Short mmCIF file of C-alpha atoms and ligand atoms in Angstrom, two decimals:
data_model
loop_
_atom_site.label_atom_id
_atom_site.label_comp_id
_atom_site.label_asym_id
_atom_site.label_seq_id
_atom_site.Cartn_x
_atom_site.Cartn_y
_atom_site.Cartn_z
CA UNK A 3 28.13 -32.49 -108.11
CA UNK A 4 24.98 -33.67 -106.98
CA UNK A 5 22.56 -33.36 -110.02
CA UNK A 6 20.10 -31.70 -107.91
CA UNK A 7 22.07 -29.49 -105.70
CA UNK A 8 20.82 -26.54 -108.07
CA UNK A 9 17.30 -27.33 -107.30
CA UNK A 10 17.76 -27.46 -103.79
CA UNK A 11 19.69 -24.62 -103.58
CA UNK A 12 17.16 -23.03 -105.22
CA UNK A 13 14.12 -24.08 -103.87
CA UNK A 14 16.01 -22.67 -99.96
CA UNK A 15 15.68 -19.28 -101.25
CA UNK A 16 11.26 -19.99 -100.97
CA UNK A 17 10.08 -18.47 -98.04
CA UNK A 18 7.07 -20.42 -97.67
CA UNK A 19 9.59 -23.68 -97.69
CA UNK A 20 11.42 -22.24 -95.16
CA UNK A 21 8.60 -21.52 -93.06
CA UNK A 22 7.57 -25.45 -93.47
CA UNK A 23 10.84 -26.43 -92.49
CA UNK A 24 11.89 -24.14 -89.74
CA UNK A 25 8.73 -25.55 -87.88
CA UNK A 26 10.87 -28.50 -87.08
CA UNK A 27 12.38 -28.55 -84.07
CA UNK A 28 15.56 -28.31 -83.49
CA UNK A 29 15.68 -31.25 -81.59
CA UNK A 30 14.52 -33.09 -84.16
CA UNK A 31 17.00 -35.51 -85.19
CA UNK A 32 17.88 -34.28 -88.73
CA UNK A 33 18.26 -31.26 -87.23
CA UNK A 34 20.65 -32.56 -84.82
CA UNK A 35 22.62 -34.68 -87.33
CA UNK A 36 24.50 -31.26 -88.43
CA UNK A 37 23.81 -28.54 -85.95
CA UNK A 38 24.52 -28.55 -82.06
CA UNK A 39 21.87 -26.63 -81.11
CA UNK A 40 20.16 -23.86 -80.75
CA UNK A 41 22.27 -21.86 -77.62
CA UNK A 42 25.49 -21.89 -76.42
CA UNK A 43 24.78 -24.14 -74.13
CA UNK A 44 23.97 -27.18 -76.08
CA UNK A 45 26.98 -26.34 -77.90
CA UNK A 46 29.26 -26.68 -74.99
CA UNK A 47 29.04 -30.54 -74.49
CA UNK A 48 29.49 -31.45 -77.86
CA UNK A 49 32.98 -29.34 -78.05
CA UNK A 50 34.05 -30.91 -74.71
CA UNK A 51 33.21 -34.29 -76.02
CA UNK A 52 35.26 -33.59 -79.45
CA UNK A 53 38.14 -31.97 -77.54
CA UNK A 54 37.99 -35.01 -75.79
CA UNK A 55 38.18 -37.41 -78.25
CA UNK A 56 41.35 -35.69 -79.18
CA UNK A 57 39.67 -33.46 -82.15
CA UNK A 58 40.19 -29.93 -82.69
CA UNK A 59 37.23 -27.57 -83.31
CA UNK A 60 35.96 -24.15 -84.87
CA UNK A 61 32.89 -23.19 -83.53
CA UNK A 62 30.11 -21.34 -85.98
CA UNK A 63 27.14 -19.08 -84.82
CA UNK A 64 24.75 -19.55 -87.07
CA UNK A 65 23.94 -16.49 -88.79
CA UNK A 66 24.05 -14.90 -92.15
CA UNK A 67 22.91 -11.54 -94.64
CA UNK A 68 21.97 -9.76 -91.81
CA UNK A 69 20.50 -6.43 -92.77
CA UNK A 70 19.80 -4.97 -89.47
CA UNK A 71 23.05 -3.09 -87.44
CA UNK A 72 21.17 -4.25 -83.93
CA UNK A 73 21.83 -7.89 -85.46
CA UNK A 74 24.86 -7.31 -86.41
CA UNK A 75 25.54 -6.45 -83.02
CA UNK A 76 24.03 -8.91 -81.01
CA UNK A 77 26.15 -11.60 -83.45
CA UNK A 78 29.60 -9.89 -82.04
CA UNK A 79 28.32 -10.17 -78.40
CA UNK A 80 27.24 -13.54 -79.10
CA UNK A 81 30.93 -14.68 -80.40
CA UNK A 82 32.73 -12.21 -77.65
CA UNK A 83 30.83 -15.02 -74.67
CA UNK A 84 31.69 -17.69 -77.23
CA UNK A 85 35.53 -17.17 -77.15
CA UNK A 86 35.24 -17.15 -73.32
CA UNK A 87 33.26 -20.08 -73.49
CA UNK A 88 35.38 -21.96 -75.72
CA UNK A 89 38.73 -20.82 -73.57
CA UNK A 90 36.89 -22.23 -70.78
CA UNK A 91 36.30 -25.77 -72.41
CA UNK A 92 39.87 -26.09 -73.98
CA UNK A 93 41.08 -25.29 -70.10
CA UNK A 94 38.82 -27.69 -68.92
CA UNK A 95 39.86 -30.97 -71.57
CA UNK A 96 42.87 -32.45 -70.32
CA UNK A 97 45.00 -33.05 -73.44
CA UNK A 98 48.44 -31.09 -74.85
CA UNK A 99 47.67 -27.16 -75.20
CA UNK A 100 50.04 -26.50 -78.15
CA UNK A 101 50.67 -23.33 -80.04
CA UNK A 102 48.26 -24.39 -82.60
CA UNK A 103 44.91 -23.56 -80.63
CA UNK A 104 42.76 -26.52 -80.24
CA UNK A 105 39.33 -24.09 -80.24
CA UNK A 106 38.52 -22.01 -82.88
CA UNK A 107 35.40 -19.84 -83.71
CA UNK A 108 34.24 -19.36 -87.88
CA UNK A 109 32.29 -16.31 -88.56
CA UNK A 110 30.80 -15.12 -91.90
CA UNK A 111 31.72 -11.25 -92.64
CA UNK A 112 27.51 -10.98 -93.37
CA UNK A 113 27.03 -11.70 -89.66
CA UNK A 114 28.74 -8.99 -88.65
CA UNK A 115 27.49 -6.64 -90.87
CA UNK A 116 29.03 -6.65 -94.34
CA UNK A 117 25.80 -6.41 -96.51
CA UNK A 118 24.76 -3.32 -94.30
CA UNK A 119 24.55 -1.11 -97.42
CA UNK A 120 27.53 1.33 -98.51
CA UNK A 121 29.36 1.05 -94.92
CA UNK A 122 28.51 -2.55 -94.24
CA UNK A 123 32.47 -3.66 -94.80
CA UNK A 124 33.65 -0.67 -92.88
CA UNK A 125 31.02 -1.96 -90.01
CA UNK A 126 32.11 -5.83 -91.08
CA UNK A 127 35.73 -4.58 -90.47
CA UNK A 128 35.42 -3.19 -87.26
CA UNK A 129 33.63 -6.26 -86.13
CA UNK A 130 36.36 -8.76 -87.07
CA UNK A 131 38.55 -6.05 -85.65
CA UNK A 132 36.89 -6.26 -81.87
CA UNK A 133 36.82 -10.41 -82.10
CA UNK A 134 40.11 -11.00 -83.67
CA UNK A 135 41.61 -8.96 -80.27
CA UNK A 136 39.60 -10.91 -78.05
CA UNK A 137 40.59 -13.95 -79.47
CA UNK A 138 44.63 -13.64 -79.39
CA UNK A 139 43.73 -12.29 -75.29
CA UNK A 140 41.77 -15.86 -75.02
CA UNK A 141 44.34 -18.21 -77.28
CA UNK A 142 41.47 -18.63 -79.67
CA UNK A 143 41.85 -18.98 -83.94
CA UNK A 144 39.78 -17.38 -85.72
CA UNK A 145 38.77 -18.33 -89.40
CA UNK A 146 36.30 -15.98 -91.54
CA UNK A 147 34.01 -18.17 -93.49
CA UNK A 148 33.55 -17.92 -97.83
CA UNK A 149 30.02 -16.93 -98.76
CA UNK A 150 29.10 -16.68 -102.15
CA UNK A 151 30.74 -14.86 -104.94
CA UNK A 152 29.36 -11.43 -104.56
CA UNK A 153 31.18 -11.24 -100.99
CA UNK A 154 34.34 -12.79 -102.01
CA UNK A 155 35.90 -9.31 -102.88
CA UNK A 156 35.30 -7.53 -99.98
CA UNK A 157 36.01 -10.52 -97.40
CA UNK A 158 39.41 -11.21 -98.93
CA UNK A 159 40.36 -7.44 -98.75
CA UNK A 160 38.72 -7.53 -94.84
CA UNK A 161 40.99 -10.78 -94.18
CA UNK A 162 44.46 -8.93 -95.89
CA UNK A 163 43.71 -5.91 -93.85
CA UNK A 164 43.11 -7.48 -90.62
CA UNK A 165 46.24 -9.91 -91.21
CA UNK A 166 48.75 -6.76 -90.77
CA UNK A 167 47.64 -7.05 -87.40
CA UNK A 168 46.77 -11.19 -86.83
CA UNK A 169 48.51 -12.76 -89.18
CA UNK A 170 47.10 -16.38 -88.09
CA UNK A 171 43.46 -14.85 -89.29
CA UNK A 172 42.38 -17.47 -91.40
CA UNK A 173 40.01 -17.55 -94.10
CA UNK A 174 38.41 -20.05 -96.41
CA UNK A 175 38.81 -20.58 -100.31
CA UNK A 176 36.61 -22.16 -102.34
CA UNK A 177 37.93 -24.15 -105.33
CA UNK A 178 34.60 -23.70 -107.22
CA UNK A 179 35.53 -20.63 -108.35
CA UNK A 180 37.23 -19.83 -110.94
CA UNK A 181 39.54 -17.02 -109.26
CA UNK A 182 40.56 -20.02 -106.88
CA UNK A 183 43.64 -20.57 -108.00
CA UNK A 184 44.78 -16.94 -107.95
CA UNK A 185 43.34 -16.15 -104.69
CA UNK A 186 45.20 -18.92 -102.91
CA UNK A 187 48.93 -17.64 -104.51
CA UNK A 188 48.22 -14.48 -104.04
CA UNK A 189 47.43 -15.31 -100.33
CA UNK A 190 49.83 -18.17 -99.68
CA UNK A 191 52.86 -16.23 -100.41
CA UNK A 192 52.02 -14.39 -97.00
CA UNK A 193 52.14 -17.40 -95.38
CA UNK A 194 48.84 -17.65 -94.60
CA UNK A 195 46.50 -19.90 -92.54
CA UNK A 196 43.79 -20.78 -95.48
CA UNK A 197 40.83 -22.85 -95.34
CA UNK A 198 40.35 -24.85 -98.40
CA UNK A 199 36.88 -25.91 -99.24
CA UNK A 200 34.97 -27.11 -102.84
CA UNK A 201 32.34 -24.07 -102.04
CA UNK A 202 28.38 -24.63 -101.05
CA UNK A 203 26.47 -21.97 -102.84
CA UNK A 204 24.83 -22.08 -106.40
CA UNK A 205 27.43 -19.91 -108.32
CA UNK A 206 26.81 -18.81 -111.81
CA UNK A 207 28.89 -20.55 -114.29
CA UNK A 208 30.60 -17.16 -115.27
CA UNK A 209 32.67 -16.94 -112.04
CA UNK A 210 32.32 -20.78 -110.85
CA UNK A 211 33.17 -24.03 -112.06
CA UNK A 212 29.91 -26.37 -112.50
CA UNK A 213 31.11 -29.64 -113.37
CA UNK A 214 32.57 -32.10 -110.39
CA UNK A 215 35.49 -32.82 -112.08
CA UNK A 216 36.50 -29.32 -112.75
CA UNK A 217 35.99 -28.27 -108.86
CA UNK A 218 38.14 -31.14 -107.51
CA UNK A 219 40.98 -30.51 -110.21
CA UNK A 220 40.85 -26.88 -109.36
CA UNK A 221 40.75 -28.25 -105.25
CA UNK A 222 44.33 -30.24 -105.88
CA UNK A 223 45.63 -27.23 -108.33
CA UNK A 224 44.71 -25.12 -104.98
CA UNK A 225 46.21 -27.79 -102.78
CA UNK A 226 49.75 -27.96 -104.24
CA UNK A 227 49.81 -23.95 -103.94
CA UNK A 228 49.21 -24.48 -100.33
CA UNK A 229 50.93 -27.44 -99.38
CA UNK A 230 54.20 -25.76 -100.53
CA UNK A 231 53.87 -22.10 -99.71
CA UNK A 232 51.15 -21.81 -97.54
CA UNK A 233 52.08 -21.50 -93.46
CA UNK A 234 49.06 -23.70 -92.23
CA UNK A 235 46.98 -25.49 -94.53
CA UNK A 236 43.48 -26.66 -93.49
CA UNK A 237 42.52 -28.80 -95.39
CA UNK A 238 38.58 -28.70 -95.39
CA UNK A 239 36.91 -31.79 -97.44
CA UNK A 240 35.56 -35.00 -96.91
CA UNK A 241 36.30 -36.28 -99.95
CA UNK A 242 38.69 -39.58 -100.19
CA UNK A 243 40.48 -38.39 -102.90
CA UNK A 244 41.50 -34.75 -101.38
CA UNK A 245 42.44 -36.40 -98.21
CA UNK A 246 44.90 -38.78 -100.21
CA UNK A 247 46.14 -36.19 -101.94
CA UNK A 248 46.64 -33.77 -99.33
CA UNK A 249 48.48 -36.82 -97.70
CA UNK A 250 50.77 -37.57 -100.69
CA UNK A 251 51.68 -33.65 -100.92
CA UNK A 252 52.18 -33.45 -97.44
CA UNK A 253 54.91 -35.96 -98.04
CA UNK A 254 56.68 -34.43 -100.58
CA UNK A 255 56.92 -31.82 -99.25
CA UNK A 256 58.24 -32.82 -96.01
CA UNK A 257 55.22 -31.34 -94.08
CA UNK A 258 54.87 -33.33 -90.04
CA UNK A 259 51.07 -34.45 -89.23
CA UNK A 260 50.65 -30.46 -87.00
CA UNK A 261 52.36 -28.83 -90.09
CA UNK A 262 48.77 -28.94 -91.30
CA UNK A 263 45.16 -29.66 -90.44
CA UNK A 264 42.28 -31.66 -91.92
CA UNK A 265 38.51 -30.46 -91.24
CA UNK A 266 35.25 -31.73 -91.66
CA UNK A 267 31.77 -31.07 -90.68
CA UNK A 268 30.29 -32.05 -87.72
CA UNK A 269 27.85 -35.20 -88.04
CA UNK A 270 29.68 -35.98 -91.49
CA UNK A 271 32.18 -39.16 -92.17
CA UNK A 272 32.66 -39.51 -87.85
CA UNK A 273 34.36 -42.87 -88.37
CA UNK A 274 36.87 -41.05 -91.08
CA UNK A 275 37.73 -38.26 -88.28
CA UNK A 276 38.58 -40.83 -85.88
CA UNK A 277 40.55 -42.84 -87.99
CA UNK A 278 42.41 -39.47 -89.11
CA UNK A 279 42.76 -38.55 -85.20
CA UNK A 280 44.16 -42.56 -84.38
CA UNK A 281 46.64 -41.94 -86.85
CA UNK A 282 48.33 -39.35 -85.39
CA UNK A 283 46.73 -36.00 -88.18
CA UNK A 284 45.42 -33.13 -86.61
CA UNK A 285 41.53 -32.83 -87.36
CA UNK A 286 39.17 -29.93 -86.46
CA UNK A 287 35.53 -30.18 -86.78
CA UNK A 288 33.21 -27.37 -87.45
CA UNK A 289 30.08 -27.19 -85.53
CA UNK A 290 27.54 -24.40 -85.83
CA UNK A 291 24.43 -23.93 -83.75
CA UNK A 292 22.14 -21.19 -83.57
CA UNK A 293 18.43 -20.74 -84.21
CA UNK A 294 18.92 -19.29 -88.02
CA UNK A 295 20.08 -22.90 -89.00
CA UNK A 296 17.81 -22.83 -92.40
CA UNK A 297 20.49 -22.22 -94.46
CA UNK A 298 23.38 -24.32 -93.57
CA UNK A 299 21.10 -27.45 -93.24
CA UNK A 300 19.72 -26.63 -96.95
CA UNK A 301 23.04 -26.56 -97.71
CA UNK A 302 24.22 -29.73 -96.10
CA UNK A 303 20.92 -31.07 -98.07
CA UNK A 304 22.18 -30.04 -101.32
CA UNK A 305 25.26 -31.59 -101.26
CA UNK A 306 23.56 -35.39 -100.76
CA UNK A 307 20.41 -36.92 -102.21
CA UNK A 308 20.93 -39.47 -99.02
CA UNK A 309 20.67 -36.31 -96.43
CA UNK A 310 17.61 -35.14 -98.54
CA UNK A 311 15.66 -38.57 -98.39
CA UNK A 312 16.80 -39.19 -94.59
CA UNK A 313 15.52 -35.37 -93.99
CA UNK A 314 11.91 -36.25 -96.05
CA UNK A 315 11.56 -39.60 -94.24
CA UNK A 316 11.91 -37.99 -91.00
CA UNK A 317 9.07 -34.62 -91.15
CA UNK A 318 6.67 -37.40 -92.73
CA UNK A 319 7.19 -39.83 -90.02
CA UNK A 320 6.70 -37.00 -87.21
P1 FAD B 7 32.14 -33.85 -101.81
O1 FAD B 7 32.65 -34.30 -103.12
O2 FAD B 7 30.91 -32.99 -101.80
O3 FAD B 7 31.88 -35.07 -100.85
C1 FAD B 7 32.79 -36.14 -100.69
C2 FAD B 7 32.18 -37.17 -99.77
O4 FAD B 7 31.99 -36.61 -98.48
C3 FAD B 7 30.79 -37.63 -100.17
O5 FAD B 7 30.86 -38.69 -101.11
C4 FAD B 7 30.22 -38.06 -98.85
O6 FAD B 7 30.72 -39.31 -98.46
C5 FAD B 7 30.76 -37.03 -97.91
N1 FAD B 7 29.87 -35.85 -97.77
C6 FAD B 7 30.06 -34.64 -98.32
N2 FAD B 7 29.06 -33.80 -97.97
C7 FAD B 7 28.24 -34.51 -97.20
C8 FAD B 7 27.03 -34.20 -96.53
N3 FAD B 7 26.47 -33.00 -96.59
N4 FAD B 7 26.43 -35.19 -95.83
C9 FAD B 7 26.97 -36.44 -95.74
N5 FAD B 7 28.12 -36.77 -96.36
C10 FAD B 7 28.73 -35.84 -97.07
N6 FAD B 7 31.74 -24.05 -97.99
C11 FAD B 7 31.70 -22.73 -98.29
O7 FAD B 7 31.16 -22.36 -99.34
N7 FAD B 7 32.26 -21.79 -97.45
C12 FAD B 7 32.90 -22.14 -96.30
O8 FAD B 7 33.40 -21.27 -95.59
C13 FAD B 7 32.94 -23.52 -95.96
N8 FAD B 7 33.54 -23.93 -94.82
C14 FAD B 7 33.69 -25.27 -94.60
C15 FAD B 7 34.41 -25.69 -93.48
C16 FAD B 7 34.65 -27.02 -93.28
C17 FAD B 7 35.43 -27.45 -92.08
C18 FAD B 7 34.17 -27.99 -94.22
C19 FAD B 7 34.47 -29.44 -94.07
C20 FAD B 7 33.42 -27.59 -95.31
C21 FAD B 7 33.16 -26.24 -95.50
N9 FAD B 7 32.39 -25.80 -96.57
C22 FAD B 7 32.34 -24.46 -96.85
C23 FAD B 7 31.57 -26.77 -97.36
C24 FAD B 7 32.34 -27.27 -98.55
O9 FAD B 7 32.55 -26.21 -99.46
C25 FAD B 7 31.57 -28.39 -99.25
O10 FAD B 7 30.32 -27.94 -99.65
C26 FAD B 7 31.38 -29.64 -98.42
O11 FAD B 7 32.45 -29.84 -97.55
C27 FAD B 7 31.28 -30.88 -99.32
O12 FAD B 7 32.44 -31.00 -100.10
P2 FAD B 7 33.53 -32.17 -99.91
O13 FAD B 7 34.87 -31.57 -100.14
O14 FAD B 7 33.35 -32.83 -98.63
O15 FAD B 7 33.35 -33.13 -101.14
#
């Protein structure tokens, strides 16, 4: 782990550094490195050029803890024009329309409502309900994001309970914690689609593992579950080592390149999704835009001194 991830991660939760840094524009470059934009419509021409470039993708509106129901709202009419949006631009991308959709969209349950007090899941629920419909009508995945551990819980039983009905409803694991390992056997005995990710929030050490090591053992523990029982595993990392594994258990277990899916970020390790892509693996990147960016950049930040320094340099040059 990055020794000062913690720091970071704590320092985002300042609301006078979050003023400072929100006054960047969007356009800024740093900005730009990791987030589309700001509307839909600056996120449109980077999906078409990934589509293009024979990637997959799973689309994020930026968005999370919202504690207001007319927020809430306005995030599932928001992702309702996405899915049409993102039909349109697979349509549009010459290139082989498979089964396995080539556009995706990744929401967090606290978009849509889940921290809304006593009935926020029920309101969370509904939500997922009303986009996972419109999605199968558009031939659009959908995958529900992890958040940190206090929402864990409640997503998971949101995901099992919307899976009687979409059983391609995806959601993503993180290997940090320490339930990991559980979570992913439990679920991969459905034959699930799962997401499998190290994790981005500061965790305490009583439900997360804190030491590098210890996250990417419980990441290739997590791994072999999925790689043998799971339907679809996406394999969510940028890390050399999980890709080689993921590789080597793919063999073994007689999985075909579209068996399974690598993902990254967007603006992280381009050169490594290309090479992925020119050797014949299926590769989906996730790009979010939005105008409550804050806290995915911060955590994009946290997870490299190198971002942090490139992201200093550039609001002292301005
Ligand atoms: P690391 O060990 O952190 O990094 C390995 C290498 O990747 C680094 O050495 C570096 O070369 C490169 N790298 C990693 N991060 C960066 C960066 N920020 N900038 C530049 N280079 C970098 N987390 C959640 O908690 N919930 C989610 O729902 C979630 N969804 C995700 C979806 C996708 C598609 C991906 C790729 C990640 C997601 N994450 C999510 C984030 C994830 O949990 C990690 O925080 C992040 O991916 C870094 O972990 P890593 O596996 O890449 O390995």
């Amino acid at each position: 782990m990055n020794p000062l991830r913690p720091a970071i991660l704590a320092a985002a939760g300042s609301s006078k550094l979050k003023d400072a840094i929100t006054r960047v524009p969007v356009t800024a470059a740093v900005v730009r490195r990791f987030v589309a934009g700001e509307a839909r419509a600056d996120l449109v021409p980077v999906a078409t050029a990934l589509l293009e470039s024979g990637r997959s993708v799973s689309v994020d509106f930026l968005g999370e803890y919202t504690t207001d129901r007319a927020q809430a709202d306005a995030a599932v009419t928001e992702y309702l024009s996405l899915i049409d949006d993102l039909a349109e631009v697979d349509h549009a991308v010459p290139g082989a329309h498979s089964e396995i959709p080539r556009v995706e969209v990744s929401l967090k349950l606290s978009a849509l409502g889940q921290s809304l007090g006593q009935d926020g899941p029920a309101i969370a629920a509904e939500n997922l309900h009303k986009l996972c419909t419109k999605a199968v009508e558009r031939h659009v995945w959908v995958t529900v994001d992890a958040e940190d551990h206090t929402t864990t819980e409640d997503t998971l039983d949101a995901v099992r309970l919307a899976r009687a009905e979409f059983p391609w409803l995806a959601v993503a694991l993180q290997t940090y914690l320490r339930q990991a390992e559980d979570n992913a056997r439990d679920l991969a005995t459905d034959g699930t689609r799962i997401r499998l990710c190290k994790g981005a929030y500061q965790e305490p050490a009583t439900v997360a593992y804190r030491r590098r090591a210890e996250v990417d053992a419980s990441y290739l523990r997590c791994l072999d579950v999925l790689m043998r029982d799971a339907w679809y595993p996406m394999i969510a990392s940028h890390d050399p080592a999980m890709i080689a594994a993921a590789l080597t258990l793919a063999s073994e277990n007689n999985h075909s390149p579209g068996d399974y899916e690598f993902q990254m970020l967007y603006g992280i390790r381009d050169d490594e999704q290309r090479r992925l892509v020119s050797e014949g693996h299926a590769l989906r990147v996730y790009i979010p835009y939005g105008t409550q960016w804050y806290g995915y950049l911060m955590r994009r930040l946290a997870e490299r001194p190198a971002n942090l320094a490139f992201f200093l340099r550039a609001l002292t040059d301005r």
